[in-house]
Short mmCIF file of C-alpha atoms and ligand atoms in Angstrom, two decimals:
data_model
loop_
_atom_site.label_atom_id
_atom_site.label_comp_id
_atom_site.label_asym_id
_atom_site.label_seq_id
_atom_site.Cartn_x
_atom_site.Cartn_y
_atom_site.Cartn_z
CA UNK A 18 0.00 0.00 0.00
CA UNK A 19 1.53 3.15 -1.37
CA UNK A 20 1.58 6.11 1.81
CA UNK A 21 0.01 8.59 -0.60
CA UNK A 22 -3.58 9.31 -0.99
CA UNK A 23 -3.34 10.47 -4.50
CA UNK A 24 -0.40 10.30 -6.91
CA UNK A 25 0.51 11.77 -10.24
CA UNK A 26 3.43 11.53 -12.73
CA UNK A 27 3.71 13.64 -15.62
CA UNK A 28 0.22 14.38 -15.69
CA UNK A 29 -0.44 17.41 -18.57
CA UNK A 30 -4.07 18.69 -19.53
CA UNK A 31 -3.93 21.14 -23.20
CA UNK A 32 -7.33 22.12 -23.90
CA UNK A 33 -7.86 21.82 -27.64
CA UNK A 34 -8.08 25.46 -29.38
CA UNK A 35 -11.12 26.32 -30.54
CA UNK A 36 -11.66 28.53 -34.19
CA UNK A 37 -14.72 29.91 -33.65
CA UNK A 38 -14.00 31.30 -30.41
CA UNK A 39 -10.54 32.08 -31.66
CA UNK A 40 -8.56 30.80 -28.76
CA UNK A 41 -4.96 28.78 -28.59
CA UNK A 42 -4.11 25.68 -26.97
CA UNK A 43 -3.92 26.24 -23.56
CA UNK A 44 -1.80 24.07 -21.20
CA UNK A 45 -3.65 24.08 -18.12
CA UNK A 46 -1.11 21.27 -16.63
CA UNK A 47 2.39 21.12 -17.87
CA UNK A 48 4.37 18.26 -16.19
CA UNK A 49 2.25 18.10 -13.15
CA UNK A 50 4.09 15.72 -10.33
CA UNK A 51 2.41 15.70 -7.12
CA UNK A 52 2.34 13.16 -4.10
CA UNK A 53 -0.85 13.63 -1.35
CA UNK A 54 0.38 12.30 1.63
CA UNK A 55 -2.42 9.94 3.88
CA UNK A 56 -4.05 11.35 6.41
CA UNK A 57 -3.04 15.04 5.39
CA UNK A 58 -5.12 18.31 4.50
CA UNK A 59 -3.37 19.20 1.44
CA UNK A 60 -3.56 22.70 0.08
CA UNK A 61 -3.40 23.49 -4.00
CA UNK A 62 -2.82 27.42 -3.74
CA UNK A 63 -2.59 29.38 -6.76
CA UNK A 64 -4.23 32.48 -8.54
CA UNK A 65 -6.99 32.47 -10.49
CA UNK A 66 -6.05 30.19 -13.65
CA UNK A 67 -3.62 28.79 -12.23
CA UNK A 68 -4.84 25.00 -12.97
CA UNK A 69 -6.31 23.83 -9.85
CA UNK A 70 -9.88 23.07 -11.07
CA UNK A 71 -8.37 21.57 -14.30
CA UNK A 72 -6.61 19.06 -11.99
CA UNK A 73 -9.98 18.42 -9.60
CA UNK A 74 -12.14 17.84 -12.67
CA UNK A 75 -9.45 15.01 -13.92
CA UNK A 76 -9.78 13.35 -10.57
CA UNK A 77 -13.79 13.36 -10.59
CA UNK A 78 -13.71 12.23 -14.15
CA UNK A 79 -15.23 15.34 -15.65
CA UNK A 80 -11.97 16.66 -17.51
CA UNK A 81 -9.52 14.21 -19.84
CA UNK A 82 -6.29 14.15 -19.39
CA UNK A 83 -3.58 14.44 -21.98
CA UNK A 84 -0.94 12.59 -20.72
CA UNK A 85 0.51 11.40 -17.13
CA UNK A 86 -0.27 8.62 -14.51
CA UNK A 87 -3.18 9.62 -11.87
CA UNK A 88 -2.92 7.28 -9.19
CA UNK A 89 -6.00 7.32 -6.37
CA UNK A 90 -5.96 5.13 -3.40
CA UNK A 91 -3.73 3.09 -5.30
CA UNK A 92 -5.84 2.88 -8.02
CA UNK A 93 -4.98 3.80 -11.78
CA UNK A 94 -7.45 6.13 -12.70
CA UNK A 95 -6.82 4.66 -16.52
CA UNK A 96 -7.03 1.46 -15.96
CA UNK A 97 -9.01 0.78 -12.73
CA UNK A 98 -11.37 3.77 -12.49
CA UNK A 99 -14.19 2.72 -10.64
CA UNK A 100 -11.88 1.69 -7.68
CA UNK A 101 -10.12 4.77 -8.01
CA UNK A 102 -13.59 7.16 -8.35
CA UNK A 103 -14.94 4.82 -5.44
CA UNK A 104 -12.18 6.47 -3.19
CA UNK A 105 -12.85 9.89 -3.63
CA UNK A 106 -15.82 12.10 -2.97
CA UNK A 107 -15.57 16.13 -4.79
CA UNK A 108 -16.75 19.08 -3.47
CA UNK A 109 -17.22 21.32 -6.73
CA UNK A 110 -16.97 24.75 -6.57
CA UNK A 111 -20.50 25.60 -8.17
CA UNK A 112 -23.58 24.69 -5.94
CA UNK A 113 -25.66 22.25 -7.70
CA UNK A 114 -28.89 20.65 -5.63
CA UNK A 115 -31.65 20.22 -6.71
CA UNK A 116 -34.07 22.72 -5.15
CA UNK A 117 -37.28 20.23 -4.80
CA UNK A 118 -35.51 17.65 -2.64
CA UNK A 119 -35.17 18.07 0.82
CA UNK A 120 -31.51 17.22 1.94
CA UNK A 121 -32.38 13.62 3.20
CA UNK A 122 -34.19 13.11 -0.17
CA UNK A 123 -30.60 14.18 -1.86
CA UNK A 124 -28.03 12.41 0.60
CA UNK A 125 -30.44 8.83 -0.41
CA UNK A 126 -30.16 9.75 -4.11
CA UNK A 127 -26.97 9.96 -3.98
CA UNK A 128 -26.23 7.03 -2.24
CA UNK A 129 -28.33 5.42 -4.74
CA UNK A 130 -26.07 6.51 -7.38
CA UNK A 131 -22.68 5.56 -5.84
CA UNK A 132 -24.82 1.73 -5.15
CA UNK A 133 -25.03 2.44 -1.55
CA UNK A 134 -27.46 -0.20 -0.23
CA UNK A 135 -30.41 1.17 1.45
CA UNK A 136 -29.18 -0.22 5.04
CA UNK A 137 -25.57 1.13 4.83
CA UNK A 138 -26.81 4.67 3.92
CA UNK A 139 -25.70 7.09 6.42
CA UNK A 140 -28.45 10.05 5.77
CA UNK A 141 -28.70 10.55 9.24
CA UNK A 142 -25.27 10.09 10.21
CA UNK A 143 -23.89 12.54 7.80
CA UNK A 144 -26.53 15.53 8.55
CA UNK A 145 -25.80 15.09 11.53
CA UNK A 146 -22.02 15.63 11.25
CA UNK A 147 -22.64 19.12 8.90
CA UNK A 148 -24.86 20.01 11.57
CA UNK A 149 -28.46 19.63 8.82
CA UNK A 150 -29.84 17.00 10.93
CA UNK A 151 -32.98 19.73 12.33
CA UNK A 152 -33.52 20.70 8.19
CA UNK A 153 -33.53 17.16 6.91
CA UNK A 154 -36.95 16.98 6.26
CA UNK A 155 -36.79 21.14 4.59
CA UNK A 156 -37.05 22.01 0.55
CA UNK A 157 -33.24 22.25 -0.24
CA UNK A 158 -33.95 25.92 -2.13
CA UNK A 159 -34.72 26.95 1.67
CA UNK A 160 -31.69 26.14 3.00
CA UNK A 161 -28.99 29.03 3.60
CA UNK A 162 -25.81 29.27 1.29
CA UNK A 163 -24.19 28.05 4.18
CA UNK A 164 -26.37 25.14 4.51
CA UNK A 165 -26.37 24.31 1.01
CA UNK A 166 -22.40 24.37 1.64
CA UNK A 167 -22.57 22.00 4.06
CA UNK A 168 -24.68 19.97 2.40
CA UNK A 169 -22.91 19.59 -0.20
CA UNK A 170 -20.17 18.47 1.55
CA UNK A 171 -22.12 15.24 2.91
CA UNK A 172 -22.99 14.72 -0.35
CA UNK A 173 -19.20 14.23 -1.37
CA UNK A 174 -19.15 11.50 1.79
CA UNK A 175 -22.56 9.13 1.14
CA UNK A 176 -19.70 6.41 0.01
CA UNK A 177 -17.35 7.24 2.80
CA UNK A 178 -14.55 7.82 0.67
CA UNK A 179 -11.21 7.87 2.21
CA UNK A 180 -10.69 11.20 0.31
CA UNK A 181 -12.57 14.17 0.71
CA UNK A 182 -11.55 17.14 -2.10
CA UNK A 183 -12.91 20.54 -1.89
CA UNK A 184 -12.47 22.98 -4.84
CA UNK A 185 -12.45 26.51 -3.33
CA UNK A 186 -14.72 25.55 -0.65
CA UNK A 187 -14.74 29.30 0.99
CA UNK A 188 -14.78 31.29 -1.61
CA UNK A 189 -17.06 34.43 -2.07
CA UNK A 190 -18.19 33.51 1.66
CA UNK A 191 -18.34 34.95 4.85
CA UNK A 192 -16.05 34.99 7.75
CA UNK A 193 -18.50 33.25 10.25
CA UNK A 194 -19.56 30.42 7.60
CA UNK A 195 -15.74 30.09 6.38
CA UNK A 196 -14.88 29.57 9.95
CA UNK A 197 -17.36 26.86 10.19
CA UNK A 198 -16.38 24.81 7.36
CA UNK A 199 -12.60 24.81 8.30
CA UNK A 200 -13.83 23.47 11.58
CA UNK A 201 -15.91 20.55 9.85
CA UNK A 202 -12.81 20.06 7.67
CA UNK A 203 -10.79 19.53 10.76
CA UNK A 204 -12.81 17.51 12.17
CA UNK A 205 -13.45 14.95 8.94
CA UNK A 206 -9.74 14.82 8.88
CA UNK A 207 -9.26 14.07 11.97
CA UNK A 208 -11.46 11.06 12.11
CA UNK A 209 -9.08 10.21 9.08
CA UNK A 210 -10.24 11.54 5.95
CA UNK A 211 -7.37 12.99 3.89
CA UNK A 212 -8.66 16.19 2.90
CA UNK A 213 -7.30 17.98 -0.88
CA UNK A 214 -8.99 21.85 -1.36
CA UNK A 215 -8.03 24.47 -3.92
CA UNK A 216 -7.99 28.09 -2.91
CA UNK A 217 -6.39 31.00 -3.91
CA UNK A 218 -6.78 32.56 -0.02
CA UNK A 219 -3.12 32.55 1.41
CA UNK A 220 -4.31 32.63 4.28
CA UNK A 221 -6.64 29.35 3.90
CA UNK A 222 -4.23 27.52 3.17
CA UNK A 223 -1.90 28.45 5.83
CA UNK A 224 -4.67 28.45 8.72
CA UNK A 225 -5.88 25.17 7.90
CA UNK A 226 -3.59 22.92 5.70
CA UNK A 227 -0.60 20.95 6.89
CA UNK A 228 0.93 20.69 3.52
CA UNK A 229 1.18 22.90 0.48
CA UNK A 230 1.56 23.01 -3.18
CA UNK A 231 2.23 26.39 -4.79
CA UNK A 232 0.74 26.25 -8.58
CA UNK A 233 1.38 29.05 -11.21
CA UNK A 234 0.12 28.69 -14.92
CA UNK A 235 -0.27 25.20 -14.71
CA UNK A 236 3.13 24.60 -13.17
CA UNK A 237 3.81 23.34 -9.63
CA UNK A 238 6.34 25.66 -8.29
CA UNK A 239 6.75 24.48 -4.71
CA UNK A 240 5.65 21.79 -2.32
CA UNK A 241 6.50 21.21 1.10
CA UNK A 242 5.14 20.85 4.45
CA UNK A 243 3.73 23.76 5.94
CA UNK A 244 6.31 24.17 8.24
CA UNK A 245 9.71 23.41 5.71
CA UNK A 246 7.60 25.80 3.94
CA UNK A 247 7.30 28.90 6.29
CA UNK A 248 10.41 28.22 8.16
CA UNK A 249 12.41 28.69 4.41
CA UNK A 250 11.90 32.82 4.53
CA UNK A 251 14.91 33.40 7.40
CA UNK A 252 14.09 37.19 7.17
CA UNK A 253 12.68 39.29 9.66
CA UNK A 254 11.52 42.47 10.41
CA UNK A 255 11.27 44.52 13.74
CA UNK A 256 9.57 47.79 14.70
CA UNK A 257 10.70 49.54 17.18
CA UNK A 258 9.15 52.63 18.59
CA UNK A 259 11.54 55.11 21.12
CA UNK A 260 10.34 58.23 23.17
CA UNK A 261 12.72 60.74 21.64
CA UNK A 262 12.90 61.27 18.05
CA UNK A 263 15.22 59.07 16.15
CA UNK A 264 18.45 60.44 15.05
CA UNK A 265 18.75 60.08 10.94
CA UNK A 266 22.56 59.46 11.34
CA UNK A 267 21.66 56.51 13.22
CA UNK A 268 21.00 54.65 9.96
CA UNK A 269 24.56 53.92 9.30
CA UNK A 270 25.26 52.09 12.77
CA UNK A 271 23.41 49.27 11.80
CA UNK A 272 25.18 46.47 10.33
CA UNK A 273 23.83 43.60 7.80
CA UNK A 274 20.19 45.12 8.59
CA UNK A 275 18.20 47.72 6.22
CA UNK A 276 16.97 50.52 8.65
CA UNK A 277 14.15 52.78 7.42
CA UNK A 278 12.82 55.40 9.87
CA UNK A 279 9.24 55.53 9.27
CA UNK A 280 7.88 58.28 11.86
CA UNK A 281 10.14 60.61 13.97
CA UNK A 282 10.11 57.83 16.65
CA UNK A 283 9.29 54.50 15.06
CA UNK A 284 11.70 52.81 12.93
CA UNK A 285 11.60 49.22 10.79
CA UNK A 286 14.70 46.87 10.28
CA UNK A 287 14.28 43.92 8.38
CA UNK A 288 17.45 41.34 8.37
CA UNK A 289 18.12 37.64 7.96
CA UNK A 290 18.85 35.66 10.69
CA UNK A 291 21.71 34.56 9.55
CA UNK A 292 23.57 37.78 10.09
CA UNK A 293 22.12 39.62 12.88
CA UNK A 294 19.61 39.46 15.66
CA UNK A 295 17.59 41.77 17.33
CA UNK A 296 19.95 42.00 20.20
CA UNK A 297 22.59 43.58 18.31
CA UNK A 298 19.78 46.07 16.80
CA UNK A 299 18.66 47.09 20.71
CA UNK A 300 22.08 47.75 21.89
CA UNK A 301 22.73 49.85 18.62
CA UNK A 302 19.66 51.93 19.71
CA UNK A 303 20.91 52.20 23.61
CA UNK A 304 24.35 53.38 22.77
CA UNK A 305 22.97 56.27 20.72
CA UNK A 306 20.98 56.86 24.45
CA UNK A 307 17.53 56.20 22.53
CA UNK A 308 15.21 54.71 25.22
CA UNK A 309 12.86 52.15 23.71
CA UNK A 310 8.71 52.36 24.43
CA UNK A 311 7.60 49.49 22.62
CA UNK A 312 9.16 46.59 19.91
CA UNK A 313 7.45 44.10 17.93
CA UNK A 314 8.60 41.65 15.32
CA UNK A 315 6.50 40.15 12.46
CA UNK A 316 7.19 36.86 11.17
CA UNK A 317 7.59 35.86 7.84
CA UNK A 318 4.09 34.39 6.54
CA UNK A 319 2.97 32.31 3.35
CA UNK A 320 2.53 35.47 1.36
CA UNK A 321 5.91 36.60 1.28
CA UNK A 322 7.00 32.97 0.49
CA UNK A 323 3.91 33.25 -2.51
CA UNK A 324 5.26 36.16 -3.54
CA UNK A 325 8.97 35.46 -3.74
CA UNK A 326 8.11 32.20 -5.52
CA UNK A 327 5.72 33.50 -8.36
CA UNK A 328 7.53 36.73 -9.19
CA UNK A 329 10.73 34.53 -9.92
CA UNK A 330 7.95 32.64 -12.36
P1 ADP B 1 -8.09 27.57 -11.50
O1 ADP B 1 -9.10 26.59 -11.00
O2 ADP B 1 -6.76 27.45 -10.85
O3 ADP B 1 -8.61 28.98 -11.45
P2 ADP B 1 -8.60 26.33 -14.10
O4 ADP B 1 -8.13 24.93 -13.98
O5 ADP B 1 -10.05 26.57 -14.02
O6 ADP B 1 -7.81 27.27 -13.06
O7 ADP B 1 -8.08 26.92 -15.49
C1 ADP B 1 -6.75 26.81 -15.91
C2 ADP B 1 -6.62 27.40 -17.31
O8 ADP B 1 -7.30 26.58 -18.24
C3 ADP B 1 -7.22 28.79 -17.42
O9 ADP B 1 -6.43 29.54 -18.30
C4 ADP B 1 -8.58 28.52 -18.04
O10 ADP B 1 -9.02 29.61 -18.79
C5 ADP B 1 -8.30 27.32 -18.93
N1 ADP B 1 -9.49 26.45 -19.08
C6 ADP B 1 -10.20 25.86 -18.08
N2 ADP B 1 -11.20 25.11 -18.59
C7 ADP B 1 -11.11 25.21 -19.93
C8 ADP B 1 -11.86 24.66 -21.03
N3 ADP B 1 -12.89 23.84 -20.83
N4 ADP B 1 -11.47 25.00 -22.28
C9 ADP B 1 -10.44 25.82 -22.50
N5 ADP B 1 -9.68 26.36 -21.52
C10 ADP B 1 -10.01 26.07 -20.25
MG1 MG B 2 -10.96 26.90 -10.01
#
């Protein structure tokens, strides 16, 4: 049993150019390697374009691919694609329920169409879990957006697929509701589903996922774990704020750091770790007699990492 949920080598996608609507190929995937570790909540973060859906819609079957070896749950998704399909359930981006069916009416469909037997459905079960158990019985087109959300969701799960994958789950919603669906994803991966979601929110991905893929015109330019990821940007930054005005000739006491006074009092250094720290830059500042009222630092987050990475693209 491979340790990866989902696998691919060389996998490209080139949608076909079309002459009346006077468009080019267009390589969605070029030479798209990527290995899903078991167990994980794996991020695909990339702008708009970028591929991501293009890759989802191979998984669920919906898109062709042009070349490359898609490997789910072991599974060839060439050769042995109703095992592979079987261990996946998709979250698309688009809401599409039907309005006339009340959720329980939908969840039993479903299950229906994945061959669920009427005595292993989990209709219940599964409202209950995206917290829809008290609407089961309600017209779906009554439901909230965030209901219909969640709903969704345990429509992915009817044939409790060992992987659950969310295309831009939160996007275009609001804080509260985006809150609540990170917390269901938690919890589904925590009673082991290995979770794969698309977004283009930075800070998704970095609040919820514990690895990473950074995609860019249909390229992956990065993976890691989260934390190889973040810990790879050794540069810092530090504002300090003093009670006197700050000296301008000050600026060329500091060593291996770029000072830039940014109010009469306040001033911002950023360095790399590697040369300096930020006891050298306090003692700089006391032996120029400049008492200090208040310091804080500011880590280095995904979005510096995101932005170093795609502007070398
Ligand atoms: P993302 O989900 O990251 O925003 P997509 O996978 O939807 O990106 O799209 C990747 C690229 O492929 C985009 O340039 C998009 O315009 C193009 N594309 C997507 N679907 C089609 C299609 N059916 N025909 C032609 N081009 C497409
Ligand atoms: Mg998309």
């Amino acid at each position: 049993m491979s340790q990866y949920a989902i696998e691919t080598i060389g996998l490209n996608k080139t949608y076909a150019a079309n002459k009346k609507l006077k468009t080019q190929d267009k390589h969605a995937l070029i030479d798209f390697d990527i290995k899903i570790p078991r167990g994980s909540i794996y991020g695909l973060l990339g702008p708009n374009g970028a591929g991501k859906s293009t890759f989802i819609n191979i998984l669920a079957g919906l898109v062709l691919k042009s070349a490359g070896l898609v490997k789910i749950w072991d599974a060839d998704l060439e050769t042995q694609q109703r095992l592979a399909r079987a261990s996946i359930g998709i979250v698309p981006q688009e809401i599409n329920l039907d309005p006339f069916f009340t959720p329980a009416q939908i969840l039993d469909i479903q299950g229906g169409l994945y061959g669920v037997r009427k005595k292993d459905r989990r209709t219940e079960e599964l409202l209950e879990l995206v917290g829809l158990s008290d609407k089961a019985g309600a017209y779906a087109r009554s439901l909230s957006g965030g209901m219909k959300r969640r709903l969704m969701i345990a429509k992915a799960l009817v044939h409790t697929p060992p992987i659950l994958i969310l295309d831009e789950p939160t996007a275009g919603v609001d804080v509260e509701l985006r809150q609540m669906l990170w917390k269901n994803i938690r919890a589904l991966n925590k009673a082991g589903t290995t979770i794969v979601l698309t977004t283009h929110y930075l800070e998704e991905a970095e609040e919820l996922c514990d690895h990473i893929a950074i995609i860019d015109q249909g390229k992956k330019i990065k993976d890691s774990e989260k934390h190889a990821l973040l810990a790879q940007i050794d540069s810092k930054e530090i504002h300090i704020t003093t009670t006197s005005e700050i000296p301008h000739a000050i600026l060329t006491q500091f060593e291996h750091c770029s000072p830039e006074i940014t109010a009469p009092h306040k001033i911002t250094l950023r360095y790399n770790v590697d040369d300096t720290n930020a006891g050298k830059i306090i003692s700089t500042l006391q032996k120029q007699k400049l008492e200090i009222c208040d310091i804080s630092t500011q880590e280095p987050d995904l979005e510096d990492i995101f932005i170093s990475l795609t502007s070398k693209a």
